[in-house]
Coordinates of C-alpha atoms and ligand atoms in Angstrom, one line a residue:
M27 CA -3.4 53.8 14.9
P28 CA -4.4 52.1 11.7
S29 CA -1.6 50.9 9.4
F30 CA 0.8 52.4 11.8
R31 CA 3.6 50.0 10.9
N32 CA 3.0 49.6 7.3
S33 CA 3.7 53.1 6.0
F34 CA 6.6 55.3 6.8
L35 CA 5.5 58.4 8.5
L36 CA 6.9 61.9 8.3
V37 CA 4.8 63.3 11.0
P38 CA 5.2 66.8 12.2
L39 CA 6.0 66.8 15.8
A40 CA 3.3 68.0 18.1
V41 CA 4.9 70.8 20.0
A42 CA 3.4 71.4 23.4
Q43 CA 2.9 75.1 24.3
G44 CA 5.4 76.1 21.6
S45 CA 8.3 74.5 23.5
K46 CA 10.6 72.4 21.3
C47 CA 10.7 69.2 23.2
M48 CA 11.3 65.8 21.6
A49 CA 9.2 63.1 23.0
S50 CA 11.8 60.4 23.6
D51 CA 10.0 57.7 25.5
I52 CA 9.4 54.4 23.8
H53 CA 6.3 52.4 24.6
W54 CA 7.0 48.7 24.2
G55 CA 4.3 46.4 23.0
P56 CA 3.7 43.4 20.8
C57 CA 5.2 43.2 17.3
D58 CA 2.7 42.8 14.5
D59 CA 4.9 42.2 11.5
I60 CA 7.8 40.1 12.7
Q61 CA 8.1 36.4 12.5
T62 CA 9.9 34.4 15.2
D63 CA 10.2 30.8 16.4
N64 CA 7.5 31.8 18.9
A65 CA 9.8 30.9 21.8
T66 CA 11.9 34.1 21.6
A67 CA 10.3 36.9 23.5
I68 CA 10.2 40.1 21.4
E69 CA 8.6 43.5 21.9
C70 CA 8.3 46.5 19.6
G71 CA 8.1 50.2 20.0
D72 CA 8.5 53.5 18.1
L73 CA 10.8 56.4 18.6
R74 CA 10.5 59.8 16.9
V75 CA 13.8 61.3 15.7
P76 CA 14.6 64.4 13.7
L77 CA 14.1 63.7 10.0
D78 CA 17.0 66.1 9.1
Y79 CA 19.7 66.5 11.7
T80 CA 21.3 69.3 9.7
N81 CA 18.2 71.5 10.0
P82 CA 17.7 72.4 13.6
T83 CA 14.8 74.7 12.9
S84 CA 12.7 72.0 11.2
N85 CA 10.1 70.2 13.2
E86 CA 9.8 67.3 10.8
T87 CA 10.4 63.9 12.4
L88 CA 10.8 60.3 11.4
I89 CA 9.5 57.2 13.2
L90 CA 12.1 54.5 13.9
Q91 CA 10.5 51.1 14.5
L92 CA 12.4 49.3 17.2
L93 CA 12.5 45.7 18.1
R94 CA 13.8 44.5 21.5
V95 CA 14.7 41.0 22.7
P96 CA 14.7 41.3 26.5
A97 CA 17.7 39.9 28.4
A98 CA 17.3 36.2 29.3
V99 CA 19.0 36.9 32.6
Q100 CA 17.3 39.7 34.6
P101 CA 17.9 42.4 35.6
S102 CA 19.2 43.5 32.3
Q103 CA 22.6 45.1 32.2
G104 CA 21.5 47.5 29.5
S105 CA 20.8 47.3 25.7
I106 CA 23.1 46.4 22.8
Q107 CA 22.0 47.7 19.4
F108 CA 22.7 45.7 16.2
N109 CA 23.2 46.4 12.5
F110 CA 23.4 43.5 10.0
G111 CA 25.0 45.2 7.1
G112 CA 24.3 45.8 3.5
P113 CA 24.0 48.7 3.6
G114 CA 20.3 48.1 3.0
E115 CA 19.6 45.1 5.3
I116 CA 16.6 45.3 7.4
A117 CA 17.4 44.8 11.1
R118 CA 14.3 44.0 13.1
Q119 CA 13.5 40.7 11.3
S120 CA 17.3 39.8 11.2
L121 CA 17.5 40.3 15.0
A122 CA 14.4 38.3 15.7
A123 CA 15.8 35.4 13.5
T124 CA 19.3 35.4 15.1
A125 CA 18.3 36.3 18.7
P126 CA 18.9 32.8 20.2
I127 CA 22.5 32.8 18.9
L128 CA 23.1 36.5 19.8
Q129 CA 21.8 35.9 23.3
A130 CA 24.4 33.2 23.8
L131 CA 27.1 35.3 22.3
T132 CA 26.3 38.3 24.5
G133 CA 26.1 36.3 27.7
G134 CA 22.3 36.7 28.0
S135 CA 22.4 39.6 30.3
H136 CA 21.7 42.4 27.9
D137 CA 18.6 43.5 26.0
L138 CA 19.1 43.2 22.2
V139 CA 17.7 46.1 20.2
A140 CA 17.6 47.0 16.5
F141 CA 15.7 49.3 14.1
D142 CA 15.5 49.2 10.3
P143 CA 17.9 51.8 9.2
R144 CA 16.9 54.8 7.0
G145 CA 16.3 53.7 3.4
T146 CA 15.1 50.2 4.4
G147 CA 12.0 48.5 5.6
N148 CA 9.3 51.1 6.5
T149 CA 11.9 53.7 7.4
I150 CA 11.8 56.1 4.4
P151 CA 12.5 53.3 2.0
F152 CA 14.7 54.4 -1.0
W153 CA 13.0 53.4 -4.3
C154 CA 13.3 54.9 -7.8
Y155 CA 11.1 52.8 -10.0
E156 CA 7.5 53.8 -10.9
N157 CA 6.3 50.5 -12.1
D158 CA 7.3 46.8 -12.4
A159 CA 8.4 47.2 -16.0
E160 CA 11.1 49.7 -14.9
M161 CA 12.2 47.4 -12.1
F162 CA 12.5 44.3 -14.3
S163 CA 14.4 46.3 -16.9
A164 CA 16.9 47.2 -14.3
L165 CA 17.0 43.6 -13.0
N166 CA 17.7 42.3 -16.4
E167 CA 21.0 44.2 -16.6
L168 CA 22.2 42.5 -13.4
Q169 CA 24.5 40.2 -15.2
L170 CA 28.1 39.9 -14.0
S171 CA 30.3 42.3 -15.9
N172 CA 32.4 39.5 -17.4
A173 CA 29.3 37.6 -18.7
S174 CA 30.0 39.0 -22.1
D175 CA 32.2 41.7 -23.8
V176 CA 29.2 44.1 -24.0
M177 CA 28.3 44.1 -20.3
L178 CA 30.6 46.9 -19.1
G179 CA 29.2 49.4 -21.6
R180 CA 25.7 48.4 -20.6
H181 CA 26.5 48.7 -16.9
W182 CA 27.8 52.2 -17.5
A183 CA 24.7 53.2 -19.4
R184 CA 22.4 51.5 -16.9
G185 CA 24.2 53.2 -14.0
G186 CA 23.5 56.5 -15.7
I187 CA 19.8 55.6 -16.0
D188 CA 19.5 54.6 -12.4
A189 CA 21.4 57.7 -11.2
H190 CA 19.0 59.8 -13.3
M191 CA 15.8 58.2 -12.2
C192 CA 16.8 58.2 -8.5
F193 CA 17.7 61.9 -8.8
E194 CA 14.4 62.8 -10.4
R195 CA 12.2 60.7 -8.1
A196 CA 14.0 60.1 -4.8
A197 CA 16.4 62.9 -4.2
E198 CA 14.7 64.1 -1.0
T199 CA 14.7 60.6 0.6
G200 CA 18.2 59.9 -0.8
S201 CA 19.6 63.0 1.0
L202 CA 18.3 61.7 4.4
I203 CA 19.6 58.2 4.6
S204 CA 23.4 58.5 5.0
T205 CA 25.4 56.6 7.5
A206 CA 26.1 59.8 9.5
F207 CA 22.3 60.3 10.0
V208 CA 21.9 56.6 11.1
A209 CA 24.8 57.1 13.5
R210 CA 22.8 60.0 15.1
D211 CA 19.7 57.7 15.2
L212 CA 21.7 55.1 17.1
M213 CA 22.6 57.8 19.7
R214 CA 19.0 59.0 19.9
V215 CA 18.0 55.4 20.7
A216 CA 20.7 55.0 23.3
E217 CA 19.3 58.2 25.0
A218 CA 15.7 57.1 24.7
L219 CA 16.3 53.7 26.3
E220 CA 16.9 55.7 29.5
E221 CA 19.9 53.7 30.7
D222 CA 23.2 55.5 30.9
G223 CA 22.9 57.2 27.5
L224 CA 25.9 55.4 26.3
L225 CA 26.0 53.3 23.1
R226 CA 26.6 49.5 23.2
Y227 CA 26.6 48.2 19.7
W228 CA 27.5 45.1 17.5
G229 CA 27.8 45.7 13.8
F230 CA 28.4 43.1 11.1
S231 CA 29.9 43.8 7.6
Y232 CA 28.7 47.3 6.6
G233 CA 27.5 47.6 10.2
T234 CA 31.2 48.0 11.0
T235 CA 31.4 51.1 8.8
L236 CA 28.3 52.4 10.7
G237 CA 30.0 51.5 14.0
A238 CA 33.3 53.1 13.1
T239 CA 31.4 56.2 12.0
V240 CA 29.3 56.5 15.1
A241 CA 32.4 55.9 17.3
A242 CA 34.4 58.5 15.4
M243 CA 31.5 61.0 15.8
F244 CA 30.7 60.3 19.4
P245 CA 33.9 58.7 20.9
D246 CA 33.1 59.7 24.5
R247 CA 29.7 58.0 24.4
I248 CA 30.8 54.6 23.3
D249 CA 30.6 52.1 26.2
K250 CA 31.2 48.8 24.3
M251 CA 31.3 48.0 20.6
I252 CA 32.1 44.9 18.5
L253 CA 32.9 45.4 14.9
D254 CA 32.7 42.0 13.2
G255 CA 33.5 41.2 9.6
V256 CA 35.2 44.6 9.1
Q257 CA 34.8 46.7 6.0
N258 CA 37.5 49.3 5.2
P259 CA 35.6 52.6 5.8
H260 CA 38.3 54.7 4.1
E261 CA 37.5 52.9 0.9
Y262 CA 33.8 52.8 1.6
Y263 CA 33.7 56.6 1.6
H264 CA 36.5 57.6 -0.7
A265 CA 37.3 55.0 -3.3
F266 CA 35.5 54.0 -6.5
A267 CA 35.0 50.5 -5.2
D268 CA 35.6 48.5 -2.0
F269 CA 38.7 46.8 -3.4
E270 CA 40.1 45.5 -0.2
E271 CA 36.9 43.5 0.5
W272 CA 37.8 40.9 -2.0
T273 CA 41.4 40.3 -0.8
D274 CA 40.7 36.7 0.3
S275 CA 37.7 35.8 -1.8
D276 CA 39.7 33.5 -4.1
K277 CA 41.2 31.7 -1.1
V278 CA 37.7 31.0 0.2
F279 CA 36.6 29.8 -3.2
S280 CA 39.5 27.4 -3.4
A281 CA 38.7 26.1 0.1
I282 CA 35.4 24.8 -1.2
F283 CA 37.3 22.2 -3.2
E284 CA 40.1 21.7 -0.7
G285 CA 37.5 21.0 2.0
C286 CA 35.7 18.7 -0.4
V287 CA 38.6 16.4 -1.2
A288 CA 39.6 16.3 2.5
A289 CA 36.1 15.0 3.4
P290 CA 35.1 13.0 0.3
E291 CA 32.5 11.0 2.3
N292 CA 30.5 14.2 2.8
C293 CA 31.2 15.8 -0.7
A294 CA 29.6 14.4 -3.8
L295 CA 32.0 16.3 -6.0
A296 CA 35.0 14.5 -4.6
Q297 CA 33.7 11.2 -5.8
R298 CA 32.9 12.0 -9.4
N299 CA 36.2 11.0 -10.9
G300 CA 37.3 8.1 -8.8
S301 CA 39.2 9.1 -5.7
G302 CA 42.2 10.6 -7.4
T303 CA 40.7 14.1 -8.2
T304 CA 42.6 17.0 -6.7
A305 CA 41.1 20.2 -5.4
A306 CA 42.9 22.1 -8.2
E307 CA 41.4 19.9 -10.8
L308 CA 37.9 20.3 -9.4
E309 CA 38.3 24.1 -9.3
Q310 CA 39.6 24.2 -12.9
A311 CA 36.7 22.0 -14.0
V312 CA 34.2 24.5 -12.4
W313 CA 35.9 27.5 -14.1
D314 CA 35.7 25.6 -17.4
V315 CA 32.0 24.9 -17.0
L316 CA 31.3 28.4 -15.8
Y317 CA 32.8 30.0 -18.9
A318 CA 31.1 27.4 -21.1
L319 CA 27.7 28.5 -19.7
K320 CA 28.3 32.0 -21.1
R321 CA 27.7 30.7 -24.6
R322 CA 25.6 27.6 -23.8
P323 CA 23.4 28.2 -20.8
L324 CA 21.2 25.4 -19.6
A325 CA 17.4 25.3 -19.8
L326 CA 16.1 23.9 -16.6
G327 CA 12.4 23.8 -16.9
N328 CA 11.4 27.4 -16.7
F329 CA 14.7 28.5 -15.4
M330 CA 17.9 29.4 -17.3
L331 CA 21.2 28.6 -15.7
D332 CA 23.8 30.8 -17.2
Y333 CA 27.2 32.1 -16.2
S334 CA 25.9 34.9 -13.9
G335 CA 23.4 32.5 -12.4
L336 CA 25.8 29.8 -11.5
K337 CA 28.5 32.3 -10.3
G338 CA 25.8 34.0 -8.2
I339 CA 25.1 30.6 -6.5
I340 CA 28.8 30.2 -5.8
T341 CA 29.3 33.7 -4.5
Q342 CA 26.3 33.2 -2.2
A343 CA 28.0 30.1 -0.8
L344 CA 31.2 32.0 0.0
Y345 CA 29.2 33.6 2.9
S346 CA 29.2 30.4 4.9
P347 CA 30.7 26.9 4.7
S348 CA 27.4 25.5 6.0
G349 CA 26.2 25.7 2.4
W350 CA 29.2 24.0 0.8
P351 CA 27.9 20.4 0.9
G352 CA 24.7 21.6 -1.0
L353 CA 26.8 23.7 -3.4
A354 CA 29.1 20.7 -4.1
A355 CA 26.1 18.5 -4.9
V356 CA 24.8 21.1 -7.4
L357 CA 28.3 21.6 -9.0
D358 CA 28.6 17.8 -9.3
L359 CA 25.4 17.7 -11.4
V360 CA 26.5 20.7 -13.5
L361 CA 29.8 19.0 -14.2
A362 CA 28.0 15.8 -15.1
G363 CA 25.6 17.8 -17.4
D364 CA 22.7 16.1 -15.7
V365 CA 19.9 18.4 -16.9
P366 CA 17.0 16.2 -15.7
A367 CA 18.4 16.1 -12.1
L368 CA 19.2 19.9 -12.2
T369 CA 15.7 20.6 -13.5
R370 CA 14.2 18.7 -10.5
I371 CA 16.0 21.0 -8.2
A372 CA 15.7 24.2 -10.3
S373 CA 13.7 25.9 -7.6
V374 CA 16.4 25.3 -5.1
I375 CA 19.2 26.4 -7.5
S376 CA 17.4 29.6 -8.3
G377 CA 17.1 30.4 -4.6
G378 CA 13.5 29.2 -4.6
D379 CA 12.1 32.5 -5.6
L380 CA 13.9 33.9 -8.6
L381 CA 10.7 33.8 -10.6
D382 CA 8.5 35.1 -7.8
P383 CA 7.7 38.8 -8.3
E384 CA 7.3 39.5 -4.5
A385 CA 10.7 38.0 -3.8
I386 CA 12.2 39.9 -6.6
R387 CA 10.8 43.1 -5.3
A388 CA 12.3 42.3 -1.9
S389 CA 15.7 41.8 -3.4
M390 CA 15.4 45.0 -5.5
R391 CA 14.4 47.0 -2.4
S392 CA 17.6 45.8 -0.8
L393 CA 19.7 46.7 -3.8
Q394 CA 18.0 50.1 -4.1
A395 CA 18.7 50.8 -0.4
L396 CA 22.3 49.8 -0.9
A397 CA 22.7 52.1 -3.9
G398 CA 20.9 55.0 -2.2
I399 CA 23.0 54.8 1.0
H400 CA 26.4 53.8 -0.4
C401 CA 26.4 55.8 -3.7
G402 CA 25.3 59.0 -2.1
E403 CA 28.2 59.0 0.4
R404 CA 31.0 57.9 -1.9
T405 CA 33.1 61.0 -2.6
T406 CA 34.2 59.8 -6.0
R407 CA 32.5 60.5 -9.3
A408 CA 33.4 59.8 -13.0
A409 CA 32.5 61.4 -16.3
T410 CA 33.2 58.6 -18.7
L411 CA 33.5 54.8 -18.7
D412 CA 37.2 55.2 -19.4
D413 CA 37.5 57.0 -16.1
V414 CA 36.2 54.0 -14.1
M415 CA 38.0 51.3 -16.1
P416 CA 41.1 51.4 -13.8
A417 CA 38.8 50.6 -10.9
V418 CA 37.2 47.7 -12.8
E419 CA 40.7 46.4 -13.8
R420 CA 41.7 46.6 -10.2
L421 CA 38.6 44.7 -9.1
Y422 CA 39.4 42.0 -11.7
A423 CA 43.0 41.8 -10.6
T424 CA 42.0 41.5 -6.9
S425 CA 39.7 38.5 -7.2
R426 CA 38.7 36.2 -10.1
I427 CA 35.6 35.0 -8.3
M428 CA 34.3 38.3 -7.0
G429 CA 36.0 40.8 -9.4
D430 CA 33.1 41.0 -11.9
V431 CA 30.4 41.1 -9.3
T432 CA 30.5 44.7 -8.2
P433 CA 31.3 46.8 -11.3
P434 CA 27.6 47.6 -11.9
L435 CA 27.5 49.2 -8.4
T436 CA 30.8 51.0 -9.0
M437 CA 29.4 52.5 -12.2
M438 CA 26.1 53.5 -10.7
C439 CA 27.8 55.2 -7.8
A440 CA 30.3 56.9 -10.1
R441 CA 27.3 58.6 -11.8
W442 CA 25.3 59.3 -8.7
R443 CA 23.7 62.7 -8.4
I444 CA 22.1 62.9 -5.0
E445 CA 24.1 64.6 -2.2
P446 CA 23.5 63.5 1.4
R447 CA 22.7 66.3 3.8
E448 CA 25.4 64.9 6.0
R449 CA 28.4 62.8 5.0
Y450 CA 30.9 61.7 7.6
G451 CA 34.1 63.4 6.4
G452 CA 36.3 63.0 9.5
S453 CA 39.1 60.6 10.1
F454 CA 39.2 57.1 11.5
D455 CA 42.6 57.6 13.1
G456 CA 43.3 58.4 16.7
V457 CA 39.8 57.6 17.8
R458 CA 39.7 57.4 21.6
T459 CA 36.5 55.7 22.6
R460 CA 35.3 55.7 26.2
G461 CA 35.5 51.9 26.3
P462 CA 37.8 50.0 23.9
V463 CA 36.3 48.4 20.8
L464 CA 36.6 44.7 20.0
F465 CA 37.2 43.9 16.4
I466 CA 36.6 40.4 14.9
G467 CA 37.9 39.1 11.7
N468 CA 37.9 35.6 10.2
T469 CA 41.1 34.2 8.8
Y470 CA 39.4 33.6 5.5
D471 CA 36.4 35.9 4.9
A472 CA 35.5 36.4 1.2
H473 CA 33.8 39.7 1.9
T474 CA 35.6 41.4 4.7
P475 CA 39.2 40.2 5.1
L476 CA 41.2 40.1 8.3
V477 CA 43.5 42.9 6.9
S478 CA 40.6 45.3 7.1
A479 CA 40.0 44.5 10.8
Y480 CA 43.7 45.4 11.5
N481 CA 43.4 48.5 9.3
V482 CA 40.5 50.0 11.3
S483 CA 41.7 48.7 14.7
S484 CA 45.0 50.6 14.2
G485 CA 43.0 53.9 14.3
F486 CA 41.0 53.0 17.5
E487 CA 43.0 53.4 20.7
G488 CA 43.0 50.4 23.0
S489 CA 41.1 48.2 20.6
V490 CA 42.0 44.6 20.0
V491 CA 41.5 42.3 17.0
L492 CA 40.2 38.8 17.7
E493 CA 41.0 36.4 14.8
V494 CA 38.6 33.5 14.2
N495 CA 40.3 30.7 12.3
G496 CA 37.6 29.7 9.9
Y497 CA 35.9 30.4 6.5
G498 CA 32.9 32.7 5.9
H499 CA 31.6 36.1 6.5
A500 CA 31.8 37.5 10.0
S501 CA 31.9 35.5 13.2
L502 CA 28.4 34.1 12.9
A503 CA 29.6 32.0 9.9
V504 CA 32.0 30.1 12.1
P505 CA 30.6 28.2 15.2
S506 CA 33.2 28.5 17.8
L507 CA 33.1 28.0 21.6
C508 CA 36.1 30.2 22.0
T509 CA 34.4 33.1 20.1
L510 CA 31.3 32.7 22.3
Q511 CA 33.3 32.8 25.5
T512 CA 35.3 35.8 24.3
T513 CA 32.4 37.9 23.2
A514 CA 30.3 37.0 26.3
A515 CA 33.2 38.0 28.6
Y516 CA 33.5 41.3 26.7
W517 CA 29.8 42.1 27.1
L518 CA 29.6 40.9 30.7
N519 CA 32.6 42.5 32.1
G520 CA 34.4 44.4 29.4
S521 CA 37.4 42.1 29.2
L522 CA 39.3 42.1 25.9
P523 CA 41.3 39.1 24.6
D524 CA 45.0 39.5 24.4
P525 CA 46.3 40.9 21.2
G526 CA 47.0 38.1 18.7
T527 CA 44.4 35.8 20.2
V528 CA 43.1 33.3 17.6
C529 CA 39.8 31.4 18.2
E530 CA 39.6 28.0 16.5
S531 CA 36.5 26.9 14.6
D532 CA 34.5 24.1 16.0
M533 CA 32.9 23.3 12.6
P534 CA 35.1 21.2 10.4
L535 CA 34.4 21.9 6.7
Y536 CA 31.7 19.6 5.3
S537 CA 30.4 18.7 8.8
N538 CA 27.0 19.3 10.4
V539 CA 28.2 21.2 13.4
T540 CA 26.1 24.3 14.1
W541 CA 26.0 27.1 16.7
A542 CA 23.4 24.9 18.5
D543 CA 26.1 22.3 19.2
V544 CA 28.5 25.0 20.4
I545 CA 25.9 26.6 22.6
L546 CA 24.9 23.3 24.1
T547 CA 28.5 22.7 25.0
A548 CA 28.8 26.2 26.5
A549 CA 25.6 25.6 28.5
G550 CA 27.0 22.5 30.2
G551 CA 24.3 21.1 32.4
D552 CA 22.3 24.4 32.3
E553 CA 18.8 23.3 31.4
A554 CA 17.5 26.8 30.4
A555 CA 20.4 27.4 28.1
S556 CA 20.1 23.9 26.6
S557 CA 16.5 24.4 25.7
L558 CA 17.4 27.8 24.3
A559 CA 20.0 26.1 22.1
R560 CA 17.7 23.3 21.0
R561 CA 14.8 25.4 20.0
G562 CA 16.3 27.7 17.5
A563 CA 16.7 27.2 13.8
Y564 CA 20.4 27.5 14.3
D565 CA 21.6 27.6 10.8
V566 CA 24.0 30.4 10.1
P567 CA 22.1 33.6 9.4
N568 CA 22.9 34.6 5.9
L569 CA 24.3 38.1 6.0
G570 CA 24.2 38.1 2.2
R571 CA 20.6 37.4 1.4
I572 CA 20.3 40.4 -0.8
A573 CA 23.0 39.1 -3.1
R574 CA 20.3 37.2 -5.1
R575 CA 21.9 37.8 -8.4
G576 CA 25.4 38.2 -7.3
L577 CA 25.5 42.0 -7.1
M578 CA 26.4 42.5 -3.5
Y579 CA 28.5 42.3 -0.4
Ligands
NAG14 C1 6.2 72.9 11.8 O1 6.8 74.0 11.1 C2 6.0 74.6 10.1 C3 6.9 75.5 9.3 O2 7.9 76.1 10.1 C4 4.8 75.2 10.8 O3 4.0 75.7 9.7 C5 4.0 74.1 11.5 O4 2.9 74.7 12.2 C6 4.9 73.4 12.5 N1 4.2 72.3 13.0 C7 4.1 72.1 14.3 C8 3.3 70.9 14.7 O5 4.6 72.8 15.1
NAG15 C1 4.3 30.7 15.4 O1 2.9 30.9 15.8 C2 2.1 31.2 14.6 C3 0.7 31.5 15.1 O2 0.3 30.6 16.1 C4 2.1 30.1 13.6 O3 1.4 30.4 12.5 C5 3.6 29.8 13.2 O4 3.7 28.7 12.4 C6 4.5 29.6 14.4 N1 5.8 29.6 14.0 C7 6.7 28.6 14.3 C8 8.0 28.7 13.8 O5 6.3 27.7 15.1
NAG16 C1 38.9 13.5 -14.2 O1 40.0 12.6 -14.5 C2 40.6 13.0 -15.8 C3 41.7 12.0 -16.1 O2 41.8 11.1 -15.1 C4 41.2 14.4 -15.7 O3 41.8 14.8 -16.9 C5 40.1 15.3 -15.3 O4 40.6 16.6 -15.1 C6 39.4 14.9 -14.1 N1 38.2 15.7 -13.9 C7 38.0 16.3 -12.7 C8 36.7 17.1 -12.6 O5 38.7 16.2 -11.8
NAG17 C1 36.5 36.7 -18.3 O1 36.0 35.5 -18.8 C2 37.0 34.9 -19.7 C3 36.4 33.6 -20.3 O2 35.2 33.9 -20.9 C4 38.3 34.6 -19.0 O3 39.2 34.1 -19.9 C5 38.8 35.8 -18.3 O4 39.9 35.5 -17.5 C6 37.7 36.4 -17.4 N1 38.2 37.7 -16.9 C7 38.2 38.0 -15.6 C8 38.7 39.3 -15.3 O5 37.6 37.3 -14.8
NAG18 C1 43.8 51.6 5.8 O1 43.3 51.6 4.5 C2 43.4 52.8 3.8 C3 42.6 52.6 2.5 O2 43.0 51.5 1.8 C4 44.8 53.1 3.6 O3 44.9 54.3 2.9 C5 45.5 53.2 4.9 O4 46.9 53.4 4.7 C6 45.3 51.9 5.7 N1 45.8 52.1 7.0 C7 46.6 51.2 7.6 C8 47.0 51.6 9.0 O5 46.9 50.2 7.1
NAG19 C1 35.6 38.6 32.8 O1 35.1 37.3 32.3 C2 36.0 36.4 32.0 C3 35.3 35.2 31.4 O2 34.1 34.9 32.1 C4 36.9 36.0 33.1 O3 37.9 35.1 32.8 C5 37.5 37.3 33.7 O4 38.2 37.0 34.8 C6 36.5 38.4 34.0 N1 37.2 39.6 34.3 C7 36.8 40.4 35.2 C8 37.6 41.6 35.4 O5 35.8 40.1 35.9
NAG20 C1 24.4 15.8 8.2 O1 23.0 15.6 8.4 C2 22.4 15.0 7.3 C3 20.9 15.0 7.7 O2 20.7 14.7 9.0 C4 22.9 13.6 7.2 O3 22.3 12.9 6.1 C5 24.4 13.7 6.9 O4 24.9 12.4 6.9 C6 25.1 14.4 8.0 N1 26.5 14.7 7.6 C7 27.4 14.5 8.5 C8 28.8 14.8 8.0 O5 27.3 14.2 9.7

């Protein structure tokens, strides 16, 4: 099967003797295109699913590429499927990279399974540009909308161009990648695994919208489900923007400075003005320098550090406090105006790859997938810039740090022209799943606030919200033994925490504590678990990798 994994396939199903049977068995074998630490066992397989679930007479199919991490403790108690968000995140590589942590958090007795969702990876990737020049021209407009007073008009026009190009060139693909179709894919996989046919699922960020959708569509087939870093699906489908997402963003931004002055020995920024500097002064100084960069960006070798660039670095850091010491060191140099030192670390500041075309393509693929999936299934459209301005104003009023990040997406979606074949239009209230859902929300999450976890949980009968008292996006950003014990117990025996349970973080801000430390503690004297914990690169998986230039969740 030459180049089997490298091109997406829309293969007509071979129909035996005219009968309409769907080959559902998955043949597991080695993975050719996935990188691991070489200690995590992984296997890969393909599953054929209908390309268009709304057309029962069609025999066209799509191949889902699956990755499986077999349970550390055999025999396996079944499979848990994962989605890492975006929308637009690939899933197989993310699962391989986070498997050591996820095995611990699931208790080690389940197989972990993921496929790259429609629109991403090799699974009918959504892409509207015909050449690099078109792609770079789109990239160059990815400034934050408050970067200058001309940006909003440019975003509106650019959104119209993208909506037009995608409609002309990718309308067929764009109609086939909706969340409702991915929800059906999840159920096909659950069936093909030949277990009990029920879905066990853990979704992060947008993966919670996918989870809420599949649960609302197939409530009686949900065995266990964790929705972690919860997005408000009402807004995802029906609002001009995901306003609620940014409820706590400014609090997380402020905590960067509060944590810094509380641990001055680990934070360069706290030492720059003698020991008397307050968190509020530091934060104000950063706002001042950010706004100054609008008119006087810095030339750092071959890299320009401007308002959008520095704000993009900061908004990336909101995902996880593990990056705050590094961010504080960079901000310290920026406040000092130390151009030579900044130039020496320009490749780090720029994400290491901002000038690498392949890395840019990867970021743009994620952004295109995000637009293709999210814009298509939003129900709101606008005819003029004036019509979306109230949404922009509301974003600005919701968060100073994140408010001007997503208007470009809001505008593109408002002008979108591709209709999905299926859009989930049902309710998220009164959902009675077969087994109760466990929701997880961090006390301070800059992308998916705790209030959204309570919002969705209120519509899911028997569900419980676990609060994790820490900063960052979803539970993986907050190493916590209590979280580990709670999630492992849920997967092992279905037990839910009491309502109102709060798990404390085991990672003080500006410390070096990682999940590896937590897992070692949980393992006690268990040698196998300890070696599992030691081997992994246990830094927090960055659920926001695609946010390269700030435009993202
Ligand atoms: C799929 O359907 C098309 C049109 O209905 C038909 O021409 C084709 O032979 C079918 N392919 C298979 C493999 O059955
Ligand atoms: C895994 O093995 C491959 C091939 O032997 C090697 O190139 C790669 O560096 C290894 N990766 C790690 C993280 O050890
Ligand atoms: C440094 O100290 C001066 C005066 O002591 C104060 O005005 C200024 O805001 C401080 N700068 C920072 C970044 O804290
Ligand atoms: C936009 O930037 C200006 C400074 O250039 C600032 O005064 C203003 O508050 C910002 N607006 C928003 C909504 O962030
Ligand atoms: C959940 O959020 C939606 C959208 O913001 C809102 O309309 C609804 O009232 C909320 N539900 C609850 C129970 O808070
Ligand atoms: C489920 O697991 C937890 C933690 O291991 C334990 O405390 C609880 O008693 C178990 N519940 C059942 C019903 O086995
Ligand atoms: C974290 O680890 C780095 C590198 O090992 C070390 O230099 C630093 O002092 C550590 N910080 C803390 C707070 O332990």
